[in-house]
PDB file of C-alpha atoms in Angstrom:
ATOM      1  CA  UNK U  11     -92.478  41.572 133.291  1.00  0.00           C
ATOM      2  CA  UNK U  12     -94.465  43.844 135.619  1.00  0.00           C
ATOM      3  CA  UNK U  13     -96.015  41.063 137.713  1.00  0.00           C
ATOM      4  CA  UNK U  14     -92.660  39.334 138.223  1.00  0.00           C
ATOM      5  CA  UNK U  15     -90.542  42.232 139.470  1.00  0.00           C
ATOM      6  CA  UNK U  16     -90.343  43.050 143.156  1.00  0.00           C
ATOM      7  CA  UNK U  17     -88.332  46.285 143.165  1.00  0.00           C
ATOM      8  CA  UNK U  18     -89.190  49.053 140.680  1.00  0.00           C
ATOM      9  CA  UNK U  19     -87.322  52.367 140.587  1.00  0.00           C
ATOM     10  CA  UNK U  20     -88.677  55.363 138.671  1.00  0.00           C
ATOM     11  CA  UNK U  21     -85.988  57.877 137.741  1.00  0.00           C
ATOM     12  CA  UNK U  22     -85.460  61.024 135.737  1.00  0.00           C
ATOM     13  CA  UNK U  23     -84.332  64.644 136.044  1.00  0.00           C
ATOM     14  CA  UNK U  24     -86.093  67.307 138.092  1.00  0.00           C
ATOM     15  CA  UNK U  25     -89.589  67.873 136.697  1.00  0.00           C
ATOM     16  CA  UNK U  26     -89.803  64.627 134.710  1.00  0.00           C
ATOM     17  CA  UNK U  27     -92.694  63.328 136.843  1.00  0.00           C
ATOM     18  CA  UNK U  28     -90.974  60.413 138.574  1.00  0.00           C
ATOM     19  CA  UNK U  29     -92.640  60.829 141.982  1.00  0.00           C
ATOM     20  CA  UNK U  30     -96.118  61.177 140.478  1.00  0.00           C
ATOM     21  CA  UNK U  31     -95.631  58.090 138.293  1.00  0.00           C
ATOM     22  CA  UNK U  32     -94.201  56.109 141.221  1.00  0.00           C
ATOM     23  CA  UNK U  33     -97.289  57.041 143.253  1.00  0.00           C
ATOM     24  CA  UNK U  34     -99.588  55.846 140.458  1.00  0.00           C
ATOM     25  CA  UNK U  35     -97.724  52.549 140.162  1.00  0.00           C
ATOM     26  CA  UNK U  36     -97.781  52.097 143.936  1.00  0.00           C
ATOM     27  CA  UNK U  37    -101.560  52.594 143.900  1.00  0.00           C
ATOM     28  CA  UNK U  38    -101.980  50.183 140.979  1.00  0.00           C
ATOM     29  CA  UNK U  39     -99.790  47.281 142.111  1.00  0.00           C
ATOM     30  CA  UNK U  40    -100.835  44.963 144.963  1.00  0.00           C
ATOM     31  CA  UNK U  41     -99.116  44.961 148.369  1.00  0.00           C
ATOM     32  CA  UNK U  42     -96.654  47.771 147.718  1.00  0.00           C
ATOM     33  CA  UNK U  43     -93.935  49.181 149.946  1.00  0.00           C
ATOM     34  CA  UNK U  44     -93.345  52.751 148.631  1.00  0.00           C
ATOM     35  CA  UNK U  45     -90.009  54.528 149.085  1.00  0.00           C
ATOM     36  CA  UNK U  46     -90.288  58.176 148.143  1.00  0.00           C
ATOM     37  CA  UNK U  47     -87.648  60.865 148.296  1.00  0.00           C
ATOM     38  CA  UNK U  48     -88.395  63.487 150.966  1.00  0.00           C
ATOM     39  CA  UNK U  49     -86.958  66.821 149.761  1.00  0.00           C
ATOM     40  CA  UNK U  50     -89.130  68.627 152.304  1.00  0.00           C
ATOM     41  CA  UNK U  51     -87.053  66.990 155.066  1.00  0.00           C
ATOM     42  CA  UNK U  52     -83.768  68.403 153.755  1.00  0.00           C
ATOM     43  CA  UNK U  53     -83.152  71.616 155.742  1.00  0.00           C
ATOM     44  CA  UNK U  54     -80.473  72.821 153.300  1.00  0.00           C
ATOM     45  CA  UNK U  55     -82.312  72.486 149.977  1.00  0.00           C
ATOM     46  CA  UNK U  56     -83.846  75.965 149.777  1.00  0.00           C
ATOM     47  CA  UNK U  57     -80.517  77.507 150.759  1.00  0.00           C
ATOM     48  CA  UNK U  58     -78.762  75.429 148.095  1.00  0.00           C
ATOM     49  CA  UNK U  59     -80.898  76.919 145.330  1.00  0.00           C
ATOM     50  CA  UNK U  60     -80.114  80.407 146.679  1.00  0.00           C
ATOM     51  CA  UNK U  61     -76.364  79.813 147.041  1.00  0.00           C
ATOM     52  CA  UNK U  62     -75.235  76.505 145.469  1.00  0.00           C
ATOM     53  CA  UNK U  63     -71.518  76.948 146.167  1.00  0.00           C
ATOM     54  CA  UNK U  64     -72.109  77.487 149.885  1.00  0.00           C
ATOM     55  CA  UNK U  65     -74.748  74.840 150.525  1.00  0.00           C
ATOM     56  CA  UNK U  66     -74.075  72.051 148.005  1.00  0.00           C
ATOM     57  CA  UNK U  67     -72.157  69.751 150.342  1.00  0.00           C
ATOM     58  CA  UNK U  68     -74.556  69.802 153.343  1.00  0.00           C
ATOM     59  CA  UNK U  69     -77.504  69.459 150.958  1.00  0.00           C
ATOM     60  CA  UNK U  70     -75.910  66.459 149.297  1.00  0.00           C
ATOM     61  CA  UNK U  71     -74.958  64.781 152.572  1.00  0.00           C
ATOM     62  CA  UNK U  72     -78.432  65.333 154.005  1.00  0.00           C
ATOM     63  CA  UNK U  73     -79.966  63.543 151.017  1.00  0.00           C
ATOM     64  CA  UNK U  74     -77.355  60.797 151.254  1.00  0.00           C
ATOM     65  CA  UNK U  75     -78.096  60.041 154.919  1.00  0.00           C
ATOM     66  CA  UNK U  76     -81.838  60.120 154.214  1.00  0.00           C
ATOM     67  CA  UNK U  77     -81.534  57.604 151.384  1.00  0.00           C
ATOM     68  CA  UNK U  78     -79.274  55.239 153.301  1.00  0.00           C
ATOM     69  CA  UNK U  79     -81.744  55.322 156.210  1.00  0.00           C
ATOM     70  CA  UNK U  80     -84.639  54.495 153.880  1.00  0.00           C
ATOM     71  CA  UNK U  81     -82.857  51.508 152.349  1.00  0.00           C
ATOM     72  CA  UNK U  82     -81.643  50.319 155.764  1.00  0.00           C
ATOM     73  CA  UNK U  83     -85.221  50.358 157.053  1.00  0.00           C
ATOM     74  CA  UNK U  84     -86.353  48.465 153.979  1.00  0.00           C
ATOM     75  CA  UNK U  85     -83.696  45.773 154.390  1.00  0.00           C
ATOM     76  CA  UNK U  86     -84.641  45.300 158.045  1.00  0.00           C
ATOM     77  CA  UNK U  87     -88.243  44.411 157.186  1.00  0.00           C
ATOM     78  CA  UNK U  88     -89.599  41.023 156.267  1.00  0.00           C
ATOM     79  CA  UNK U  89     -89.310  40.774 152.481  1.00  0.00           C
ATOM     80  CA  UNK U  90     -92.444  38.607 152.344  1.00  0.00           C
ATOM     81  CA  UNK U  91     -94.660  41.371 153.716  1.00  0.00           C
ATOM     82  CA  UNK U  92     -95.022  43.013 150.295  1.00  0.00           C
ATOM     83  CA  UNK U  93     -94.921  41.824 146.718  1.00  0.00           C
ATOM     84  CA  UNK U  94     -93.634  45.066 145.243  1.00  0.00           C
ATOM     85  CA  UNK U  95     -91.319  47.917 146.211  1.00  0.00           C
ATOM     86  CA  UNK U  96     -91.773  51.144 144.248  1.00  0.00           C
ATOM     87  CA  UNK U  97     -89.230  53.957 144.670  1.00  0.00           C
ATOM     88  CA  UNK U  98     -88.962  57.355 143.016  1.00  0.00           C
ATOM     89  CA  UNK U  99     -85.163  57.261 143.098  1.00  0.00           C
ATOM     90  CA  UNK U 100     -82.153  54.976 142.824  1.00  0.00           C
ATOM     91  CA  UNK U 101     -79.271  55.265 145.235  1.00  0.00           C
ATOM     92  CA  UNK U 102     -77.044  56.094 142.248  1.00  0.00           C
ATOM     93  CA  UNK U 103     -79.000  59.341 141.971  1.00  0.00           C
ATOM     94  CA  UNK U 104     -77.038  60.771 144.880  1.00  0.00           C
ATOM     95  CA  UNK U 105     -73.492  60.518 143.447  1.00  0.00           C
ATOM     96  CA  UNK U 106     -74.887  61.680 140.093  1.00  0.00           C
ATOM     97  CA  UNK U 107     -76.020  64.953 141.686  1.00  0.00           C
ATOM     98  CA  UNK U 108     -72.814  65.146 143.713  1.00  0.00           C
ATOM     99  CA  UNK U 109     -70.800  65.195 140.482  1.00  0.00           C
ATOM    100  CA  UNK U 110     -72.985  68.050 139.228  1.00  0.00           C
ATOM    101  CA  UNK U 111     -73.045  70.174 142.368  1.00  0.00           C
ATOM    102  CA  UNK U 112     -69.815  69.703 144.315  1.00  0.00           C
ATOM    103  CA  UNK U 113     -66.416  71.297 143.906  1.00  0.00           C
ATOM    104  CA  UNK U 114     -63.572  68.794 143.343  1.00  0.00           C
ATOM    105  CA  UNK U 115     -62.365  68.780 146.962  1.00  0.00           C
ATOM    106  CA  UNK U 116     -65.940  68.464 148.267  1.00  0.00           C
ATOM    107  CA  UNK U 117     -66.633  65.661 145.786  1.00  0.00           C
ATOM    108  CA  UNK U 118     -63.560  63.759 147.007  1.00  0.00           C
ATOM    109  CA  UNK U 119     -64.809  64.028 150.600  1.00  0.00           C
ATOM    110  CA  UNK U 120     -68.336  63.041 149.585  1.00  0.00           C
ATOM    111  CA  UNK U 121     -67.078  59.955 147.734  1.00  0.00           C
ATOM    112  CA  UNK U 122     -65.139  58.796 150.807  1.00  0.00           C
ATOM    113  CA  UNK U 123     -68.275  59.147 152.948  1.00  0.00           C
ATOM    114  CA  UNK U 124     -70.398  57.408 150.317  1.00  0.00           C
ATOM    115  CA  UNK U 125     -68.065  54.420 150.060  1.00  0.00           C
ATOM    116  CA  UNK U 126     -67.767  54.142 153.840  1.00  0.00           C
ATOM    117  CA  UNK U 127     -71.549  54.164 154.332  1.00  0.00           C
ATOM    118  CA  UNK U 128     -72.733  52.193 151.292  1.00  0.00           C
ATOM    119  CA  UNK U 129     -74.371  48.885 152.311  1.00  0.00           C
ATOM    120  CA  UNK U 130     -72.336  45.900 151.087  1.00  0.00           C
ATOM    121  CA  UNK U 131     -75.391  44.125 149.669  1.00  0.00           C
ATOM    122  CA  UNK U 132     -77.480  46.910 148.193  1.00  0.00           C
ATOM    123  CA  UNK U 133     -80.006  45.294 145.812  1.00  0.00           C
ATOM    124  CA  UNK U 134     -80.311  46.517 142.240  1.00  0.00           C
ATOM    125  CA  UNK U 135     -83.836  47.272 141.010  1.00  0.00           C
ATOM    126  CA  UNK U 136     -85.567  44.515 139.061  1.00  0.00           C
ATOM    127  CA  UNK U 137     -86.809  47.245 136.717  1.00  0.00           C
ATOM    128  CA  UNK U 138     -85.861  50.898 136.176  1.00  0.00           C
ATOM    129  CA  UNK U 139     -88.299  53.295 134.487  1.00  0.00           C
ATOM    130  CA  UNK U 140     -86.402  56.309 133.157  1.00  0.00           C
ATOM    131  CA  UNK U 141     -88.462  59.378 132.230  1.00  0.00           C
ATOM    132  CA  UNK U 142     -86.970  61.614 129.525  1.00  0.00           C
ATOM    133  CA  UNK U 143     -88.125  65.108 128.583  1.00  0.00           C
ATOM    134  CA  UNK U 144     -86.555  68.181 126.958  1.00  0.00           C
ATOM    135  CA  UNK U 145     -85.317  70.960 129.219  1.00  0.00           C
ATOM    136  CA  UNK U 146     -88.131  73.320 128.190  1.00  0.00           C
ATOM    137  CA  UNK U 147     -90.724  70.777 129.360  1.00  0.00           C
ATOM    138  CA  UNK U 148     -88.840  70.158 132.605  1.00  0.00           C
ATOM    139  CA  UNK U 149     -88.649  73.891 133.335  1.00  0.00           C
ATOM    140  CA  UNK U 150     -92.353  74.363 132.643  1.00  0.00           C
ATOM    141  CA  UNK U 151     -93.307  71.531 134.996  1.00  0.00           C
ATOM    142  CA  UNK U 152     -91.008  72.764 137.763  1.00  0.00           C
ATOM    143  CA  UNK U 153     -92.567  76.209 137.459  1.00  0.00           C
ATOM    144  CA  UNK U 154     -96.138  74.879 137.455  1.00  0.00           C
ATOM    145  CA  UNK U 155     -95.771  72.780 140.593  1.00  0.00           C
ATOM    146  CA  UNK U 156     -94.765  75.920 142.487  1.00  0.00           C
ATOM    147  CA  UNK U 157     -92.475  74.469 145.165  1.00  0.00           C
ATOM    148  CA  UNK U 158     -90.808  77.382 146.954  1.00  0.00           C
ATOM    149  CA  UNK U 159     -87.404  75.711 147.191  1.00  0.00           C
ATOM    150  CA  UNK U 160     -87.355  75.191 143.389  1.00  0.00           C
ATOM    151  CA  UNK U 161     -88.203  78.735 142.323  1.00  0.00           C
ATOM    152  CA  UNK U 162     -84.540  79.507 141.663  1.00  0.00           C
ATOM    153  CA  UNK U 163     -83.923  76.425 139.507  1.00  0.00           C
ATOM    154  CA  UNK U 164     -82.611  77.642 136.139  1.00  0.00           C
ATOM    155  CA  UNK U 165     -82.900  76.067 132.708  1.00  0.00           C
ATOM    156  CA  UNK U 166     -79.098  75.858 132.522  1.00  0.00           C
ATOM    157  CA  UNK U 167     -79.074  73.776 135.718  1.00  0.00           C
ATOM    158  CA  UNK U 168     -81.871  71.539 134.414  1.00  0.00           C
ATOM    159  CA  UNK U 169     -79.920  71.099 131.170  1.00  0.00           C
ATOM    160  CA  UNK U 170     -76.878  69.965 133.139  1.00  0.00           C
ATOM    161  CA  UNK U 171     -78.970  67.524 135.184  1.00  0.00           C
ATOM    162  CA  UNK U 172     -80.691  66.107 132.095  1.00  0.00           C
ATOM    163  CA  UNK U 173     -77.328  65.565 130.368  1.00  0.00           C
ATOM    164  CA  UNK U 174     -75.895  63.704 133.368  1.00  0.00           C
ATOM    165  CA  UNK U 175     -78.975  61.480 133.439  1.00  0.00           C
ATOM    166  CA  UNK U 176     -78.714  60.763 129.713  1.00  0.00           C
ATOM    167  CA  UNK U 177     -75.026  59.877 130.040  1.00  0.00           C
ATOM    168  CA  UNK U 178     -75.685  57.673 133.070  1.00  0.00           C
ATOM    169  CA  UNK U 179     -78.492  55.668 131.501  1.00  0.00           C
ATOM    170  CA  UNK U 180     -76.715  55.397 128.154  1.00  0.00           C
ATOM    171  CA  UNK U 181     -74.205  53.161 129.938  1.00  0.00           C
ATOM    172  CA  UNK U 182     -76.566  51.593 132.492  1.00  0.00           C
ATOM    173  CA  UNK U 183     -76.709  47.785 132.410  1.00  0.00           C
ATOM    174  CA  UNK U 184     -77.395  46.756 136.014  1.00  0.00           C
ATOM    175  CA  UNK U 185     -81.168  46.300 135.574  1.00  0.00           C
ATOM    176  CA  UNK U 186     -83.755  46.102 132.793  1.00  0.00           C
ATOM    177  CA  UNK U 187     -84.393  49.676 131.632  1.00  0.00           C
ATOM    178  CA  UNK U 188     -87.688  51.054 130.315  1.00  0.00           C
ATOM    179  CA  UNK U 189     -87.212  54.515 128.790  1.00  0.00           C
ATOM    180  CA  UNK U 190     -90.329  56.703 128.582  1.00  0.00           C
ATOM    181  CA  UNK U 191     -90.675  59.731 126.330  1.00  0.00           C
ATOM    182  CA  UNK U 192     -92.322  61.909 128.974  1.00  0.00           C
ATOM    183  CA  UNK U 193     -92.518  64.849 126.567  1.00  0.00           C
ATOM    184  CA  UNK U 194     -95.295  63.262 124.499  1.00  0.00           C
ATOM    185  CA  UNK U 195     -96.718  60.748 126.982  1.00  0.00           C
ATOM    186  CA  UNK U 196     -98.340  61.656 130.290  1.00  0.00           C
ATOM    187  CA  UNK U 197     -98.972  58.450 132.263  1.00  0.00           C
ATOM    188  CA  UNK U 198     -99.538  60.518 135.414  1.00  0.00           C
ATOM    189  CA  UNK U 199    -102.531  62.597 134.302  1.00  0.00           C
ATOM    190  CA  UNK U 200    -103.700  60.713 131.203  1.00  0.00           C
ATOM    191  CA  UNK U 201    -105.479  57.455 132.032  1.00  0.00           C
ATOM    192  CA  UNK U 202    -105.025  56.037 128.526  1.00  0.00           C
ATOM    193  CA  UNK U 203    -101.285  56.713 128.624  1.00  0.00           C
ATOM    194  CA  UNK U 204    -101.022  55.051 132.045  1.00  0.00           C
ATOM    195  CA  UNK U 205    -102.902  51.954 130.854  1.00  0.00           C
ATOM    196  CA  UNK U 206    -100.680  51.800 127.768  1.00  0.00           C
ATOM    197  CA  UNK U 207     -97.587  52.091 129.963  1.00  0.00           C
ATOM    198  CA  UNK U 208     -98.766  49.234 132.164  1.00  0.00           C
ATOM    199  CA  UNK U 209     -99.469  47.031 129.153  1.00  0.00           C
ATOM    200  CA  UNK U 210     -96.042  47.730 127.671  1.00  0.00           C
ATOM    201  CA  UNK U 211     -94.400  46.932 131.006  1.00  0.00           C
ATOM    202  CA  UNK U 212     -96.294  43.643 131.195  1.00  0.00           C
ATOM    203  CA  UNK U 213     -95.128  42.758 127.682  1.00  0.00           C
ATOM    204  CA  UNK U 214     -91.513  43.852 128.187  1.00  0.00           C
ATOM    205  CA  UNK U 215     -89.080  41.081 127.260  1.00  0.00           C
ATOM    206  CA  UNK U 216     -85.808  42.845 126.425  1.00  0.00           C
ATOM    207  CA  UNK U 217     -83.206  44.363 128.727  1.00  0.00           C
ATOM    208  CA  UNK U 218     -83.776  47.880 127.322  1.00  0.00           C
ATOM    209  CA  UNK U 219     -86.932  49.203 125.692  1.00  0.00           C
ATOM    210  CA  UNK U 220     -88.217  52.626 124.640  1.00  0.00           C
ATOM    211  CA  UNK U 221     -91.817  53.746 125.135  1.00  0.00           C
ATOM    212  CA  UNK U 222     -93.198  56.565 122.989  1.00  0.00           C
ATOM    213  CA  UNK U 223     -95.996  56.952 120.485  1.00  0.00           C
ATOM    214  CA  UNK U 224     -93.532  55.937 117.783  1.00  0.00           C
ATOM    215  CA  UNK U 225     -91.862  53.302 119.995  1.00  0.00           C
TER     216      UNK U 225
END
């Protein structure tokens, strides 16, 4: 499947390794247009982790505008210029976090803005790679990467995020889904695991497959 898809999205909760894997895939595949989330460009993110109730809505809207701008720029380019698009997020990621972070009245406002801004012909990924890992592993990875804005991320928050992701992808049918057990496999830092991941993606035939040492 890997050679045939044009648009690949790598997703997963905070600390799962989605950006690092997307970068590896972008370096591996020919003629790639990368679309990476830019948390460093969100001026509210650090304040959100310090005071979520106060800063959740501006943080969420800042990410929303950023993502719409990235997809708008992508749609304005000649689709023949690159064979592959690799992103470290799906647009659905934004309302998923909005449901976690926003109070009911803020969520209602956010949803109105989202529906008003959403492009009418937003393409679905040809393949979604979903990275799963237990909360303890996510917390350890967040701590190790040492990003200042994430120092206040708690395990209870990561647990909530991981549950919302699991619920979302349990029902997800819009694109072929490749679920990776990122607790036992490390395709970012382990060359053998990355090669095995690539081979499994090339051989993928079903609409939903699981990749783990026992899978």
